[in-house]
Short mmCIF file of C-alpha atoms in Angstrom, two decimals:
data_model
loop_
_atom_site.label_atom_id
_atom_site.label_comp_id
_atom_site.label_asym_id
_atom_site.label_seq_id
_atom_site.Cartn_x
_atom_site.Cartn_y
_atom_site.Cartn_z
CA UNK A 9 -97.49 29.23 -9.32
CA UNK A 10 -94.21 29.37 -7.18
CA UNK A 11 -93.56 25.54 -7.99
CA UNK A 12 -93.59 26.26 -11.56
CA UNK A 13 -91.29 29.32 -11.39
CA UNK A 14 -88.95 27.31 -9.29
CA UNK A 15 -89.10 24.54 -11.74
CA UNK A 16 -88.43 26.81 -14.59
CA UNK A 17 -85.35 28.40 -12.69
CA UNK A 18 -83.90 24.96 -12.04
CA UNK A 19 -84.45 24.00 -15.85
CA UNK A 20 -82.74 27.33 -16.69
CA UNK A 21 -79.88 26.58 -14.49
CA UNK A 22 -79.52 23.09 -15.94
CA UNK A 23 -79.48 24.48 -19.54
CA UNK A 24 -77.02 27.09 -18.64
CA UNK A 25 -74.71 24.43 -17.19
CA UNK A 26 -74.74 22.42 -20.60
CA UNK A 27 -72.64 25.25 -22.07
CA UNK A 28 -69.82 24.41 -19.41
CA UNK A 29 -69.79 20.68 -20.29
CA UNK A 30 -66.50 19.25 -20.32
CA UNK A 31 -64.82 19.29 -23.76
CA UNK A 32 -63.02 16.33 -25.42
CA UNK A 33 -59.74 16.92 -23.72
CA UNK A 34 -61.03 17.14 -20.22
CA UNK A 35 -63.05 14.00 -20.85
CA UNK A 36 -59.91 12.19 -22.10
CA UNK A 37 -58.00 13.26 -19.20
CA UNK A 38 -60.79 12.03 -16.67
CA UNK A 39 -60.83 8.71 -18.48
CA UNK A 40 -57.07 8.38 -18.13
CA UNK A 41 -57.24 9.25 -14.41
CA UNK A 42 -60.04 6.68 -14.13
CA UNK A 43 -57.81 3.97 -15.71
CA UNK A 44 -54.93 4.72 -13.32
CA UNK A 45 -57.39 4.58 -10.41
CA UNK A 46 -58.63 1.17 -11.60
CA UNK A 47 -55.06 0.02 -11.95
CA UNK A 48 -54.14 1.47 -8.57
CA UNK A 49 -57.18 -0.40 -6.94
CA UNK A 50 -56.21 -3.55 -8.65
CA UNK A 51 -52.64 -3.46 -7.26
CA UNK A 52 -53.85 -2.64 -3.86
CA UNK A 53 -56.28 -5.63 -3.99
CA UNK A 54 -53.53 -7.89 -4.93
CA UNK A 55 -51.19 -6.74 -2.28
CA UNK A 56 -53.86 -6.95 0.39
CA UNK A 57 -54.55 -10.60 -0.77
CA UNK A 58 -50.75 -11.31 -0.69
CA UNK A 59 -50.60 -9.76 2.94
CA UNK A 60 -53.71 -11.91 4.16
CA UNK A 61 -52.16 -15.16 2.95
CA UNK A 62 -48.74 -14.13 4.41
CA UNK A 63 -50.42 -13.53 7.52
CA UNK A 64 -51.62 -16.83 8.22
CA UNK A 65 -47.80 -17.93 8.92
CA UNK A 66 -46.34 -17.25 12.33
CA UNK A 67 -42.77 -16.09 12.53
CA UNK A 68 -41.86 -19.44 14.40
CA UNK A 69 -43.07 -21.12 11.17
CA UNK A 70 -41.09 -18.81 8.86
CA UNK A 71 -38.11 -19.53 11.08
CA UNK A 72 -38.51 -23.24 11.07
CA UNK A 73 -38.99 -22.95 7.04
CA UNK A 74 -35.84 -20.93 6.69
CA UNK A 75 -33.98 -23.40 8.92
CA UNK A 76 -35.13 -26.40 6.54
CA UNK A 77 -34.16 -24.25 3.48
CA UNK A 78 -30.69 -23.86 4.84
CA UNK A 79 -30.37 -27.50 5.76
CA UNK A 80 -31.87 -28.59 2.58
CA UNK A 81 -29.31 -26.39 0.60
CA UNK A 82 -26.45 -27.91 2.49
CA UNK A 83 -27.65 -31.38 1.78
CA UNK A 84 -28.30 -31.04 -1.86
CA UNK A 85 -25.45 -28.77 -2.71
CA UNK A 86 -23.74 -31.38 -5.11
CA UNK A 87 -26.75 -31.18 -7.48
CA UNK A 88 -26.89 -27.59 -8.17
CA UNK A 89 -24.21 -25.83 -6.28
CA UNK A 90 -25.10 -22.20 -7.54
CA UNK A 91 -28.76 -22.55 -6.89
CA UNK A 92 -28.11 -24.02 -3.45
CA UNK A 93 -25.80 -21.42 -2.59
CA UNK A 94 -28.53 -18.72 -3.10
CA UNK A 95 -31.03 -21.05 -1.22
CA UNK A 96 -28.56 -20.82 1.65
CA UNK A 97 -28.40 -17.10 1.66
CA UNK A 98 -32.15 -16.84 1.25
CA UNK A 99 -32.55 -19.26 4.23
CA UNK A 100 -29.84 -17.21 6.24
CA UNK A 101 -31.85 -13.76 5.62
CA UNK A 102 -35.18 -15.34 6.56
CA UNK A 103 -33.94 -16.98 9.60
CA UNK A 104 -32.14 -13.70 11.09
CA UNK A 105 -35.18 -11.46 9.86
CA UNK A 106 -37.60 -13.89 11.58
CA UNK A 107 -35.37 -14.20 14.81
CA UNK A 108 -35.36 -10.33 14.93
CA UNK A 109 -38.93 -10.16 14.58
CA UNK A 110 -39.53 -12.69 17.38
CA UNK A 111 -36.98 -11.06 19.74
CA UNK A 112 -37.96 -7.54 19.26
CA UNK A 113 -41.86 -7.99 19.29
CA UNK A 114 -42.85 -7.92 15.62
CA UNK A 115 -43.98 -11.54 15.66
CA UNK A 116 -46.65 -11.49 18.53
CA UNK A 117 -49.81 -10.76 16.60
CA UNK A 118 -52.36 -13.25 17.91
CA UNK A 119 -51.67 -12.82 21.70
CA UNK A 120 -51.76 -8.94 21.70
CA UNK A 121 -54.91 -8.62 19.83
CA UNK A 122 -57.15 -10.77 22.03
CA UNK A 123 -57.65 -9.58 25.63
CA UNK A 124 -56.49 -12.17 28.34
CA UNK A 125 -59.57 -13.48 30.10
CA UNK A 126 -60.08 -15.49 33.29
CA UNK A 127 -63.58 -16.78 34.39
CA UNK A 128 -64.99 -14.69 31.67
CA UNK A 129 -63.66 -11.39 32.67
CA UNK A 130 -60.89 -9.26 31.01
CA UNK A 131 -57.67 -9.03 33.16
CA UNK A 132 -54.71 -7.03 33.04
CA UNK A 133 -51.55 -8.48 33.66
CA UNK A 134 -49.55 -5.73 35.48
CA UNK A 135 -46.40 -6.89 36.60
CA UNK A 136 -45.93 -4.27 39.12
CA UNK A 137 -42.97 -1.74 39.45
CA UNK A 138 -40.01 -2.48 37.08
CA UNK A 139 -36.71 -3.59 38.10
CA UNK A 140 -35.29 -0.12 37.81
CA UNK A 141 -38.15 1.39 40.11
CA UNK A 142 -37.61 -1.37 42.74
CA UNK A 143 -33.90 -0.72 42.87
CA UNK A 144 -34.46 3.11 43.19
CA UNK A 145 -36.90 2.59 45.96
CA UNK A 146 -34.44 0.27 47.75
CA UNK A 147 -31.55 2.61 47.35
CA UNK A 148 -33.49 5.53 48.73
CA UNK A 149 -34.95 3.36 51.63
CA UNK A 150 -31.23 2.29 52.41
CA UNK A 151 -29.95 5.95 52.19
CA UNK A 152 -32.89 7.35 54.60
CA UNK A 153 -31.49 5.00 57.43
#
């Protein structure tokens, strides 16, 4: 008996919610949001695919390609001077950018992601105290004398 009452109450709740069903304008708005989400998802999927493809190249390879681009633009300048001038600019920007990434640590992706191992055990390469700490210790030891 209680199961039938509970079932009857659930049916009444469902029927009561039918009156609150979204109208045409709300459905249109929801469809528009769904379309925007699908477009956003497609764009982000393409961006991830491009980033994955670009991630295959190391910064040293980008630097080499930029150098070759600059060299090629200088060698073939007589054929299309305006195009070669822009290739020289592009090569210069790529060279400076890749050099900055290498120098300031942005290009070290593979070595930092894998822990270093020796004989199957992970090791930590602690270099000990820094130069400033060693100099400070030397100065304090010298001043105590």
